[in-house]
Short mmCIF file of C-alpha atoms in Angstrom, two decimals:
data_model
loop_
_atom_site.label_atom_id
_atom_site.label_comp_id
_atom_site.label_asym_id
_atom_site.label_seq_id
_atom_site.Cartn_x
_atom_site.Cartn_y
_atom_site.Cartn_z
CA UNK A 654 -58.97 30.17 -69.85
CA UNK A 655 -56.75 31.11 -66.86
CA UNK A 656 -57.70 31.47 -63.48
CA UNK A 657 -54.59 30.93 -61.06
CA UNK A 658 -51.44 31.88 -61.66
CA UNK A 659 -47.74 31.94 -60.15
CA UNK A 660 -45.29 34.84 -61.57
CA UNK A 661 -41.42 34.21 -60.87
CA UNK A 662 -42.51 33.45 -57.62
CA UNK A 663 -39.64 32.99 -55.40
CA UNK A 664 -40.15 32.54 -51.15
CA UNK A 665 -38.26 32.05 -48.26
CA UNK A 666 -39.81 31.73 -44.86
CA UNK A 667 -38.63 34.01 -41.83
CA UNK A 668 -35.30 33.05 -40.23
CA UNK A 669 -34.61 30.31 -43.43
CA UNK A 670 -31.44 30.88 -45.95
CA UNK A 671 -32.80 28.72 -48.90
CA UNK A 672 -35.77 29.50 -50.71
CA UNK A 673 -38.63 27.26 -50.18
CA UNK A 674 -40.14 28.63 -53.60
CA UNK A 675 -37.39 29.48 -56.04
CA UNK A 676 -38.80 31.73 -59.33
CA UNK A 677 -42.10 29.46 -60.48
CA UNK A 678 -44.44 29.85 -63.37
CA UNK A 679 -47.26 28.27 -63.53
CA UNK A 680 -50.70 28.40 -65.11
CA UNK A 681 -53.10 26.81 -64.00
CA UNK A 682 -56.75 26.91 -65.73
CA UNK A 683 -60.78 26.80 -64.92
CA UNK A 684 -61.25 22.82 -64.05
CA UNK A 685 -57.88 21.23 -64.20
CA UNK A 686 -57.10 18.73 -62.11
CA UNK A 687 -53.47 19.10 -61.51
CA UNK A 688 -51.39 17.45 -58.89
CA UNK A 689 -48.24 18.43 -57.17
CA UNK A 690 -45.72 16.46 -56.33
CA UNK A 691 -42.68 16.17 -55.01
CA UNK A 692 -39.92 15.00 -51.52
CA UNK A 693 -40.62 16.45 -48.17
CA UNK A 694 -39.88 20.25 -47.96
CA UNK A 695 -39.54 20.18 -52.06
CA UNK A 696 -42.00 22.84 -51.65
CA UNK A 697 -45.32 21.55 -52.49
CA UNK A 698 -46.97 22.96 -48.77
CA UNK A 699 -45.23 26.39 -49.70
CA UNK A 700 -46.94 26.28 -53.58
CA UNK A 701 -50.60 25.53 -51.28
CA UNK A 702 -50.00 28.25 -48.67
CA UNK A 703 -49.04 30.78 -51.73
CA UNK A 704 -52.36 29.58 -53.43
CA UNK A 705 -54.60 30.47 -50.27
CA UNK A 706 -52.30 33.71 -49.38
CA UNK A 707 -51.52 32.51 -45.92
CA UNK A 708 -48.25 33.60 -47.79
CA UNK A 709 -47.42 36.83 -47.45
CA UNK A 710 -50.33 37.74 -45.49
CA UNK A 711 -49.65 35.57 -42.71
CA UNK A 712 -46.06 34.54 -42.69
CA UNK A 713 -43.43 37.30 -42.67
CA UNK A 714 -40.94 35.89 -44.98
CA UNK A 715 -39.39 37.70 -47.89
CA UNK A 716 -41.88 36.90 -51.00
CA UNK A 717 -40.92 38.08 -54.51
CA UNK A 718 -43.17 37.46 -57.38
CA UNK A 719 -46.95 37.26 -57.47
CA UNK A 720 -49.68 34.99 -57.70
CA UNK A 721 -52.89 35.99 -58.91
CA UNK A 722 -56.56 34.85 -59.25
CA UNK A 723 -58.66 35.32 -62.06
CA UNK A 724 -55.81 37.99 -62.89
CA UNK A 725 -55.86 39.54 -58.89
CA UNK A 726 -52.94 39.82 -57.07
CA UNK A 727 -52.99 38.52 -53.83
CA UNK A 728 -50.66 40.31 -52.00
CA UNK A 729 -54.63 43.14 -52.76
CA UNK A 730 -56.62 40.31 -50.96
CA UNK A 731 -56.81 40.31 -48.09
CA UNK A 732 -56.97 35.67 -46.57
CA UNK A 733 -60.33 36.36 -46.04
CA UNK A 734 -61.61 37.62 -49.59
CA UNK A 735 -58.85 34.84 -50.86
CA UNK A 736 -60.83 32.30 -48.73
CA UNK A 737 -64.66 33.08 -50.80
CA UNK A 738 -62.35 32.01 -54.21
CA UNK A 739 -59.85 29.15 -52.89
CA UNK A 740 -60.77 26.83 -50.25
CA UNK A 741 -57.82 25.15 -48.77
CA UNK A 742 -57.41 21.73 -46.52
CA UNK A 743 -54.77 21.48 -44.58
CA UNK A 744 -52.71 18.62 -43.90
CA UNK A 745 -53.13 17.65 -40.19
CA UNK A 746 -56.93 17.71 -40.50
CA UNK A 747 -57.19 18.62 -36.60
CA UNK A 748 -56.09 21.60 -37.43
CA UNK A 749 -58.78 22.60 -39.68
CA UNK A 750 -60.98 22.51 -37.06
CA UNK A 751 -62.28 26.01 -35.69
CA UNK A 752 -61.88 25.03 -31.73
CA UNK A 753 -64.81 27.12 -31.48
CA UNK A 754 -67.78 24.53 -32.60
CA UNK A 755 -69.31 21.01 -30.90
CA UNK A 756 -70.34 19.72 -33.65
CA UNK A 757 -69.77 17.86 -36.71
CA UNK A 758 -72.76 19.71 -38.35
CA UNK A 759 -71.59 23.07 -36.45
CA UNK A 760 -67.90 22.86 -37.97
CA UNK A 761 -69.42 22.40 -41.22
CA UNK A 762 -71.59 25.50 -40.78
CA UNK A 763 -68.68 27.38 -40.07
CA UNK A 764 -66.92 28.72 -42.79
CA UNK A 765 -71.12 29.82 -44.38
CA UNK A 766 -71.42 31.68 -40.88
CA UNK A 767 -68.40 33.90 -41.72
CA UNK A 768 -69.68 34.10 -45.37
CA UNK A 769 -73.39 35.65 -43.53
CA UNK A 770 -75.17 33.20 -45.44
CA UNK A 771 -78.80 32.87 -43.96
CA UNK A 772 -79.33 30.06 -41.89
CA UNK A 773 -81.89 28.23 -43.92
CA UNK A 774 -80.07 27.93 -47.11
CA UNK A 775 -76.80 27.06 -44.56
CA UNK A 776 -79.07 23.63 -42.86
CA UNK A 777 -79.69 22.83 -46.12
CA UNK A 778 -75.97 23.38 -47.46
CA UNK A 779 -74.24 21.73 -44.33
CA UNK A 780 -76.95 18.02 -44.63
CA UNK A 781 -76.06 18.24 -48.87
CA UNK A 782 -71.82 18.17 -47.90
CA UNK A 783 -72.20 15.53 -44.98
CA UNK A 784 -74.54 13.51 -47.23
CA UNK A 785 -71.37 13.46 -49.89
CA UNK A 786 -68.72 12.52 -47.81
CA UNK A 787 -70.77 9.65 -45.14
CA UNK A 788 -70.77 11.94 -42.51
CA UNK A 789 -74.29 12.30 -41.73
CA UNK A 790 -74.38 9.65 -39.12
CA UNK A 791 -71.38 11.85 -37.26
CA UNK A 792 -73.60 14.82 -37.48
CA UNK A 793 -73.88 15.19 -33.00
CA UNK A 794 -70.55 14.08 -32.31
CA UNK A 795 -67.68 16.18 -31.87
CA UNK A 796 -65.01 16.92 -33.97
CA UNK A 797 -61.94 15.75 -31.65
CA UNK A 798 -64.17 12.42 -31.24
CA UNK A 799 -63.85 10.92 -34.87
CA UNK A 800 -61.24 9.05 -36.48
CA UNK A 801 -58.34 9.66 -38.60
CA UNK A 802 -60.26 9.45 -42.03
CA UNK A 803 -63.60 10.59 -40.51
CA UNK A 804 -61.42 14.02 -39.61
CA UNK A 805 -60.16 14.24 -43.23
CA UNK A 806 -63.48 13.61 -44.39
CA UNK A 807 -64.57 16.37 -42.14
CA UNK A 808 -61.91 19.15 -43.32
CA UNK A 809 -62.88 18.73 -46.65
CA UNK A 810 -66.07 19.41 -46.50
CA UNK A 811 -65.75 22.26 -43.90
CA UNK A 812 -64.10 23.66 -47.48
CA UNK A 813 -66.71 22.25 -49.65
CA UNK A 814 -69.20 23.66 -47.80
CA UNK A 815 -68.91 27.05 -49.19
CA UNK A 816 -69.00 26.49 -52.91
CA UNK A 817 -64.95 27.66 -53.65
CA UNK A 818 -64.71 28.01 -57.46
CA UNK A 819 -60.63 26.18 -56.69
CA UNK A 820 -59.99 23.99 -53.99
CA UNK A 821 -56.33 23.26 -52.97
CA UNK A 822 -55.56 21.00 -51.20
CA UNK A 823 -52.06 20.09 -49.29
CA UNK A 824 -51.15 16.14 -48.65
CA UNK A 825 -55.11 15.08 -47.67
CA UNK A 826 -54.60 11.12 -47.96
CA UNK A 827 -51.90 11.34 -45.41
CA UNK A 828 -53.91 10.28 -42.44
CA UNK A 829 -55.32 7.46 -44.98
CA UNK A 830 -56.18 4.08 -45.92
CA UNK A 831 -55.67 3.23 -49.97
CA UNK A 832 -59.70 2.92 -49.28
CA UNK A 833 -59.91 6.25 -47.65
CA UNK A 834 -57.63 7.84 -50.12
CA UNK A 835 -59.11 6.63 -53.57
CA UNK A 836 -62.41 7.99 -51.65
CA UNK A 837 -60.75 11.27 -51.42
CA UNK A 838 -60.27 11.69 -55.39
CA UNK A 839 -62.82 10.47 -56.24
CA UNK A 840 -65.50 13.18 -54.93
CA UNK A 841 -63.01 15.13 -55.83
CA UNK A 842 -63.46 13.93 -59.75
CA UNK A 843 -67.01 14.65 -59.10
CA UNK A 844 -66.15 18.32 -58.30
CA UNK A 845 -63.90 18.56 -60.72
CA UNK A 846 -66.75 17.08 -63.36
CA UNK A 847 -69.06 20.03 -61.25
CA UNK A 848 -66.40 22.57 -62.70
CA UNK A 849 -64.30 23.54 -59.62
CA UNK A 850 -60.43 23.72 -60.01
CA UNK A 851 -58.72 21.03 -57.90
CA UNK A 852 -54.76 21.48 -56.62
CA UNK A 853 -52.95 18.11 -54.90
CA UNK A 854 -49.84 18.55 -52.97
CA UNK A 855 -49.84 13.97 -53.65
CA UNK A 856 -47.03 11.74 -53.02
CA UNK A 857 -49.50 8.56 -54.29
CA UNK A 858 -48.46 9.17 -57.34
CA UNK A 859 -50.89 6.05 -58.05
CA UNK A 860 -53.76 7.73 -57.62
CA UNK A 861 -52.32 11.09 -59.13
CA UNK A 862 -51.94 8.90 -62.52
CA UNK A 863 -55.38 7.79 -62.55
CA UNK A 864 -57.45 11.15 -62.04
CA UNK A 865 -54.81 13.89 -62.54
CA UNK A 866 -54.83 15.81 -66.08
CA UNK A 867 -51.65 17.10 -65.15
CA UNK A 868 -48.18 16.98 -63.00
CA UNK A 869 -46.02 19.95 -60.86
CA UNK A 870 -43.05 18.64 -59.79
CA UNK A 871 -41.14 19.53 -57.14
CA UNK A 872 -37.06 18.83 -55.87
CA UNK A 873 -35.35 21.81 -53.89
CA UNK A 874 -37.95 24.28 -54.09
CA UNK A 875 -38.25 24.60 -58.26
CA UNK A 876 -40.78 23.45 -60.49
CA UNK A 877 -38.97 20.18 -62.42
CA UNK A 878 -41.43 18.52 -64.26
CA UNK A 879 -44.97 19.53 -65.56
CA UNK A 880 -47.17 18.32 -68.37
CA UNK A 881 -49.34 14.85 -68.04
CA UNK A 882 -49.29 12.04 -65.84
CA UNK A 883 -47.93 9.86 -67.93
CA UNK A 884 -45.48 12.31 -68.99
CA UNK A 885 -43.80 12.81 -65.67
CA UNK A 886 -44.56 10.04 -63.89
CA UNK A 887 -42.85 7.94 -65.69
CA UNK A 888 -40.21 10.38 -66.25
CA UNK A 889 -36.42 8.79 -66.07
CA UNK A 890 -35.77 12.02 -63.63
CA UNK A 891 -38.67 10.58 -61.43
CA UNK A 892 -35.90 8.69 -58.73
CA UNK A 893 -33.44 11.68 -59.19
CA UNK A 894 -36.65 13.77 -57.45
CA UNK A 895 -36.53 10.76 -54.48
CA UNK A 896 -39.80 9.68 -56.28
CA UNK A 897 -40.87 5.77 -56.98
CA UNK A 898 -42.94 5.35 -59.87
CA UNK A 899 -45.86 3.85 -59.93
CA UNK A 900 -46.20 -0.07 -59.86
CA UNK A 901 -47.34 -0.45 -63.13
CA UNK A 902 -44.36 1.51 -64.85
CA UNK A 903 -42.35 -0.64 -63.22
CA UNK A 904 -43.89 -2.98 -64.51
CA UNK A 905 -44.09 -2.18 -67.90
CA UNK A 906 -40.10 -1.02 -67.37
CA UNK A 907 -39.49 -5.23 -66.43
CA UNK A 908 -42.16 -5.99 -69.69
CA UNK A 909 -39.97 -3.15 -72.08
CA UNK A 910 -36.54 -5.41 -70.54
CA UNK A 911 -37.52 -8.35 -71.55
CA UNK A 912 -39.13 -7.18 -74.89
CA UNK A 913 -42.55 -7.03 -74.34
CA UNK A 914 -43.56 -3.40 -74.39
CA UNK A 915 -44.74 -2.05 -77.18
CA UNK A 916 -41.45 -0.55 -78.31
CA UNK A 917 -42.96 3.00 -79.32
CA UNK A 918 -45.26 3.12 -76.73
CA UNK A 919 -44.62 5.91 -73.68
CA UNK A 920 -44.72 3.50 -70.92
CA UNK A 921 -47.84 3.63 -68.52
CA UNK A 922 -48.29 5.24 -65.39
CA UNK A 923 -51.48 4.21 -64.43
CA UNK A 924 -53.93 0.74 -64.10
CA UNK A 925 -55.74 1.55 -67.44
CA UNK A 926 -52.88 2.92 -69.64
CA UNK A 927 -50.90 -0.45 -68.52
CA UNK A 928 -53.67 -2.52 -70.32
CA UNK A 929 -54.12 -0.78 -72.88
CA UNK A 930 -50.18 -1.39 -73.82
CA UNK A 931 -50.61 -4.48 -73.39
CA UNK A 932 -54.21 -4.97 -75.14
CA UNK A 933 -52.17 -2.79 -78.10
CA UNK A 934 -49.07 -5.73 -77.84
CA UNK A 935 -52.09 -8.64 -77.81
CA UNK A 936 -53.19 -7.13 -81.40
CA UNK A 937 -49.73 -6.98 -82.80
CA UNK A 938 -48.47 -10.23 -81.81
CA UNK A 939 -51.79 -11.27 -83.30
CA UNK A 940 -51.41 -9.96 -86.24
CA UNK A 941 -47.96 -10.97 -86.53
CA UNK A 942 -48.69 -14.58 -86.20
CA UNK B 620 -77.45 20.73 -33.22
CA UNK B 621 -76.86 19.23 -29.35
CA UNK B 622 -73.40 17.68 -29.15
CA UNK B 623 -73.16 14.17 -27.89
CA UNK B 624 -71.90 13.21 -24.77
CA UNK B 625 -68.55 12.70 -25.36
CA UNK B 626 -68.03 16.53 -25.67
CA UNK B 627 -66.31 18.22 -23.00
CA UNK B 628 -68.25 20.64 -21.35
CA UNK B 629 -70.21 20.79 -18.05
CA UNK B 630 -73.52 22.01 -20.00
CA UNK B 631 -76.83 19.65 -18.51
CA UNK B 632 -79.07 19.23 -21.11
CA UNK B 633 -82.73 19.92 -19.30
CA UNK B 634 -85.25 22.40 -20.98
CA UNK B 635 -85.63 24.63 -18.17
CA UNK B 636 -85.92 28.79 -18.45
CA UNK B 637 -82.65 29.17 -17.40
CA UNK B 638 -81.67 26.92 -20.13
CA UNK B 639 -83.43 29.06 -22.75
CA UNK B 640 -81.94 32.69 -20.61
CA UNK B 641 -80.13 34.27 -23.72
CA UNK B 642 -75.87 33.78 -22.24
CA UNK B 643 -75.01 37.41 -21.74
CA UNK B 644 -78.74 37.90 -19.19
CA UNK B 645 -76.80 35.19 -17.08
CA UNK B 646 -73.18 36.77 -17.75
CA UNK B 647 -74.99 39.54 -16.14
CA UNK B 648 -76.20 38.10 -13.23
CA UNK B 649 -73.09 37.09 -12.60
CA UNK B 650 -71.46 40.29 -12.55
CA UNK B 651 -74.58 41.72 -10.60
CA UNK B 652 -74.78 39.16 -7.82
CA UNK B 653 -70.29 39.29 -7.05
CA UNK B 654 -71.17 43.31 -7.04
CA UNK B 655 -74.24 43.02 -4.39
CA UNK B 656 -71.58 40.58 -2.86
CA UNK B 657 -68.99 41.99 -2.02
CA UNK B 658 -70.10 45.70 -2.94
CA UNK B 659 -73.31 45.20 -0.76
CA UNK B 660 -73.40 45.46 3.12
CA UNK B 661 -71.40 43.27 4.84
CA UNK B 662 -74.19 41.65 7.30
CA UNK B 663 -74.72 38.42 7.27
CA UNK B 664 -78.83 38.17 7.23
CA UNK B 665 -77.91 40.40 3.93
CA UNK B 666 -75.43 37.57 2.16
CA UNK B 667 -78.11 35.36 3.67
CA UNK B 668 -80.82 36.20 1.97
CA UNK B 669 -78.75 36.89 -1.64
CA UNK B 670 -78.26 32.98 -1.05
CA UNK B 671 -81.31 32.00 -0.55
CA UNK B 672 -81.81 33.87 -3.86
CA UNK B 673 -79.40 32.33 -5.71
CA UNK B 674 -80.30 29.31 -3.95
CA UNK B 675 -84.55 29.74 -5.87
CA UNK B 676 -83.41 30.90 -9.18
CA UNK B 677 -80.82 27.37 -9.07
CA UNK B 678 -84.13 25.23 -7.88
CA UNK B 679 -86.43 26.55 -10.56
CA UNK B 680 -83.91 25.94 -13.26
CA UNK B 681 -84.17 22.40 -11.89
CA UNK B 682 -80.56 22.44 -11.45
CA UNK B 683 -80.07 22.82 -7.69
CA UNK B 684 -79.14 19.09 -7.06
CA UNK B 685 -76.37 19.44 -9.53
CA UNK B 686 -74.71 22.73 -7.77
CA UNK B 687 -74.87 21.61 -4.78
CA UNK B 688 -73.03 18.80 -6.11
CA UNK B 689 -70.76 20.97 -7.13
CA UNK B 690 -70.34 23.54 -4.36
CA UNK B 691 -69.67 21.16 -1.76
CA UNK B 692 -66.70 20.21 -3.52
CA UNK B 693 -65.24 23.57 -3.72
CA UNK B 694 -66.33 25.34 -0.80
CA UNK B 695 -65.90 21.97 1.51
CA UNK B 696 -61.62 22.43 1.90
CA UNK B 697 -61.76 25.88 2.02
CA UNK B 698 -64.70 25.48 5.32
CA UNK B 699 -62.28 22.84 6.51
CA UNK B 700 -59.22 25.27 6.35
CA UNK B 701 -60.24 29.32 6.71
CA UNK B 702 -62.58 27.91 10.36
CA UNK B 703 -59.94 26.97 11.56
CA UNK B 704 -56.98 29.32 10.63
CA UNK B 705 -59.72 32.46 11.23
CA UNK B 706 -61.19 31.15 14.25
CA UNK B 707 -57.54 31.35 16.50
CA UNK B 708 -56.20 33.55 14.16
CA UNK B 709 -57.45 36.28 12.56
CA UNK B 710 -55.74 39.48 13.33
CA UNK B 711 -59.64 41.31 14.72
CA UNK B 712 -59.98 38.34 17.47
CA UNK B 713 -61.31 39.61 21.00
CA UNK B 714 -64.34 38.11 22.36
CA UNK B 715 -63.71 34.43 23.24
CA UNK B 716 -66.57 32.39 22.33
CA UNK B 717 -64.74 28.08 23.37
CA UNK B 718 -61.98 27.31 24.95
CA UNK B 719 -60.60 23.64 23.97
CA UNK B 720 -57.33 22.60 25.35
CA UNK B 721 -55.61 25.90 25.47
CA UNK B 722 -56.96 26.38 21.53
CA UNK B 723 -59.27 29.65 21.82
CA UNK B 724 -62.11 30.42 19.18
CA UNK B 725 -63.01 33.50 19.09
CA UNK B 726 -66.51 35.07 17.68
CA UNK B 727 -64.87 37.36 15.27
CA UNK B 728 -62.35 35.43 13.12
CA UNK B 729 -65.54 32.49 13.00
CA UNK B 730 -68.20 35.28 11.48
CA UNK B 731 -65.28 36.53 9.30
CA UNK B 732 -64.87 33.19 7.79
CA UNK B 733 -68.51 32.40 7.32
CA UNK B 734 -69.72 35.30 6.03
CA UNK B 735 -66.32 35.40 3.27
CA UNK B 736 -67.23 31.81 2.99
CA UNK B 737 -71.16 32.30 2.60
CA UNK B 738 -70.35 35.78 -0.53
CA UNK B 739 -68.32 32.79 -2.25
CA UNK B 740 -70.46 30.76 -2.06
CA UNK B 741 -73.29 33.49 -3.26
CA UNK B 742 -70.73 34.01 -6.41
CA UNK B 743 -70.25 30.30 -7.17
CA UNK B 744 -73.67 29.38 -6.74
CA UNK B 745 -73.98 32.15 -10.02
CA UNK B 746 -71.16 31.05 -12.01
CA UNK B 747 -72.25 26.82 -11.58
CA UNK B 748 -75.88 28.18 -12.18
CA UNK B 749 -74.30 29.84 -15.43
CA UNK B 750 -72.31 27.12 -16.48
CA UNK B 751 -74.39 24.22 -16.34
CA UNK B 752 -77.23 26.19 -17.78
CA UNK B 753 -75.65 27.39 -20.80
CA UNK B 754 -74.12 25.63 -23.64
CA UNK B 755 -70.15 26.86 -24.57
CA UNK B 756 -71.52 27.15 -28.39
CA UNK B 757 -74.43 29.80 -27.19
CA UNK B 758 -71.81 31.41 -24.89
CA UNK B 759 -69.11 32.04 -28.70
CA UNK B 760 -72.28 32.62 -30.65
CA UNK B 761 -73.10 35.57 -28.30
CA UNK B 762 -70.42 36.96 -27.95
CA UNK B 763 -69.22 36.93 -31.54
CA UNK B 764 -72.42 38.96 -32.03
CA UNK B 765 -71.59 41.28 -29.36
CA UNK B 766 -68.25 42.10 -29.62
CA UNK B 767 -66.74 43.14 -32.91
CA UNK B 768 -63.28 41.69 -32.59
CA UNK B 769 -64.35 37.61 -33.31
CA UNK B 770 -60.61 36.69 -32.30
CA UNK B 771 -62.14 37.84 -28.70
CA UNK B 772 -65.10 35.53 -28.40
CA UNK B 773 -62.52 32.95 -29.98
CA UNK B 774 -60.20 33.73 -27.19
CA UNK B 775 -62.78 33.39 -24.90
CA UNK B 776 -64.64 30.75 -26.00
CA UNK B 777 -62.63 28.07 -26.96
CA UNK B 778 -60.84 26.93 -24.42
CA UNK B 779 -63.26 24.82 -23.12
CA UNK B 780 -63.44 23.18 -26.18
CA UNK B 781 -59.41 22.64 -27.15
CA UNK B 782 -59.19 20.36 -23.65
CA UNK B 783 -60.93 17.94 -25.61
CA UNK B 784 -58.25 17.52 -28.29
CA UNK B 785 -54.90 18.42 -25.43
CA UNK B 786 -56.66 15.28 -23.62
CA UNK B 787 -56.62 13.42 -26.83
CA UNK B 788 -52.98 14.19 -27.29
CA UNK B 789 -52.03 13.21 -24.15
CA UNK B 790 -53.04 10.41 -24.34
CA UNK B 791 -51.19 9.82 -27.13
CA UNK B 792 -48.01 10.81 -26.31
CA UNK B 793 -48.82 8.91 -23.09
CA UNK B 794 -49.40 5.46 -24.90
CA UNK B 795 -45.91 6.26 -27.00
CA UNK B 796 -44.11 6.65 -24.21
CA UNK B 797 -44.94 3.21 -22.97
CA UNK B 798 -44.37 1.63 -25.84
CA UNK B 799 -41.17 3.01 -25.12
CA UNK B 800 -40.77 1.29 -21.52
CA UNK B 801 -40.85 4.98 -20.14
CA UNK B 802 -43.32 4.15 -16.87
CA UNK B 803 -46.29 6.55 -16.30
CA UNK B 804 -48.06 5.01 -13.64
CA UNK B 805 -47.32 4.69 -9.89
CA UNK B 806 -47.38 6.32 -7.78
CA UNK B 807 -46.68 10.17 -7.03
CA UNK B 808 -42.92 10.34 -7.83
CA UNK B 809 -42.64 8.17 -10.67
CA UNK B 810 -45.95 10.26 -11.85
CA UNK B 811 -44.54 13.14 -10.93
CA UNK B 812 -40.94 12.49 -13.43
CA UNK B 813 -43.29 11.33 -16.09
CA UNK B 814 -44.19 14.74 -16.35
CA UNK B 815 -41.65 16.17 -18.07
CA UNK B 816 -41.16 13.65 -21.23
CA UNK B 817 -44.61 14.79 -21.44
CA UNK B 818 -44.25 17.84 -21.41
CA UNK B 819 -42.21 19.11 -23.67
CA UNK B 820 -43.86 17.18 -26.91
CA UNK B 821 -47.29 18.58 -25.69
CA UNK B 822 -46.06 21.81 -25.22
CA UNK B 823 -44.00 21.87 -28.87
CA UNK B 824 -46.88 19.89 -30.82
CA UNK B 825 -50.14 22.94 -28.78
CA UNK B 826 -47.30 26.00 -30.30
CA UNK B 827 -47.75 23.20 -33.55
CA UNK B 828 -50.88 23.12 -33.88
CA UNK B 829 -51.91 27.04 -32.47
CA UNK B 830 -50.05 27.78 -36.05
CA UNK B 831 -51.83 25.77 -38.22
CA UNK B 832 -55.28 26.56 -36.42
CA UNK B 833 -54.16 30.60 -37.12
CA UNK B 834 -54.01 29.37 -40.70
CA UNK B 835 -57.32 27.59 -40.26
CA UNK B 836 -58.99 29.86 -39.26
CA UNK B 837 -58.13 32.25 -41.42
CA UNK B 838 -58.93 30.84 -44.34
CA UNK B 839 -62.39 30.18 -43.40
CA UNK B 840 -63.33 33.47 -43.37
CA UNK B 841 -63.70 33.64 -39.10
CA UNK B 842 -61.87 37.28 -39.52
CA UNK B 843 -64.17 38.29 -42.25
CA UNK B 844 -65.57 41.95 -41.32
CA UNK B 845 -69.00 40.43 -43.64
CA UNK B 846 -72.09 40.78 -41.59
CA UNK B 847 -71.86 36.78 -39.76
CA UNK B 848 -74.42 34.76 -39.16
CA UNK B 849 -74.86 32.00 -37.06
CA UNK B 850 -76.39 28.11 -37.57
CA UNK B 851 -77.51 28.10 -33.28
CA UNK B 852 -80.45 30.10 -32.44
CA UNK B 853 -80.36 32.38 -29.46
CA UNK B 854 -83.88 33.24 -28.01
CA UNK B 855 -83.02 36.72 -26.39
CA UNK B 856 -86.57 39.66 -26.03
CA UNK B 857 -86.40 43.58 -25.21
CA UNK B 858 -87.58 42.23 -21.57
CA UNK B 859 -83.97 40.32 -21.12
CA UNK B 860 -82.12 43.10 -22.62
CA UNK B 861 -83.86 45.21 -20.16
CA UNK B 862 -82.62 43.17 -17.81
CA UNK B 863 -79.10 42.88 -18.50
CA UNK B 864 -79.04 47.06 -18.69
CA UNK B 865 -80.60 47.05 -15.56
CA UNK B 866 -78.38 44.46 -13.46
CA UNK B 867 -74.97 46.42 -15.04
CA UNK B 868 -76.81 49.43 -14.22
CA UNK B 869 -77.81 48.07 -10.31
CA UNK B 870 -74.78 47.15 -10.40
CA UNK B 871 -72.32 50.18 -11.39
CA UNK B 872 -74.98 51.99 -8.66
CA UNK B 873 -73.69 49.62 -5.29
CA UNK B 874 -70.24 49.97 -6.88
CA UNK B 875 -70.42 53.84 -6.81
CA UNK B 876 -72.50 53.93 -2.88
CA UNK B 877 -69.63 51.04 -2.15
CA UNK B 878 -66.24 53.27 -3.55
CA UNK B 879 -67.90 55.91 -0.92
CA UNK B 880 -68.10 54.80 1.64
#
């Protein structure tokens, strides 16, 4: 069932001559885990902003086309109204902080206060979310005194606390180490299992390959690839988009050149796919011998 | 949830009646004190009476020591400048109080300086009392509940909080500049020279952050028109509300009388 849709979306930032998004049409189903990838300035963040209604409501650029959430046009709703359905996590975690709350606990509660959630319910919800992100011990600290990784988790927690049906994340792992980035994706997978729709702008293709159901690749404002991770991330077009194949694809390419990868099998993008491919080759080899 | 000590705030966490008072009651008190000091009778005795009342309130709230320290830091430099300047140069000087090596100290100027400083002290004590006994988050909560505009509450409440992040950014920029060989320490002149390369990235960074933060506030429902709730509990009562209105009414009457001459 389609939950989020862009219909021939084109957007130009104020003062810019070239569009940040050009004729982008996407349909995203409820419960999908979609990764949006591409080089810098390819349109990933702009797409995230368009989903959240930041574009066109907070920027006076030129927009054509529509963005629909559950069939309703974002233009007809305020950003606050859209936020009831969709939560946006910004790229710089410090910017996600309200600036008017003194502790991590209060920061997480901020969105709930704005939605008029009763205090008792708020306390319970904040505690649950802090536990989910391993931030209980930081509850009394100032949000501005957390490490980059902790701030990133807090940014996610603030969005998750209000329980939106769609979560849009604009490169949330930029300031995280590999372990921290993996943790974010693990949490997102759990949320997807709970029925949330996840849309993440991301350049770590290894993680996308493992966790996403679908990948959208952008190049200079245009959607150029749309498909399952294995299809998109092993595409020969990827280097043209200034993206590198995952290490698993690269290893399989070398194996393929040496005739060690099963001929009719698509190249892998993730570890699991690589193992599958190698197991298949082993079975074929054993059978022939 | 009380913040830890790393938070940039002047709030002193004590369990006194002053701390428990609603922030708007304390704000009304500051207003009344200011109006009473500058709009009331100009006799020194009256000002000293106001000073005494403020001191008693501060002491009963357990904030006398902290207030005295802060007050000294502000008043002492002013005292050192104002007393001699007005004693020697006040335009209404007539009565010679004492003469020393050709320098004449006049009574009128001295009294004017003392009166001005005492009025200022009265207002400062009330202000310190407010700052030391009110957690900024409580102030923001109170303002958010009272103001119809959340933006105004944000404007009034956010500067103190954002100081911490600003300080952090300054340290990061300075560390980066040190790493590239710029001397940001040393004497006054060197420090002054290092200001320019600090200010540009600081201001540009702040502009970007303001844009990002305004987006974050919007998408977190800050401007939502629905009824908001609050995590922080503020104690208020009918008596406090009555006192607030009473203080505002007295302030208005004093101002009116002052205006009528």
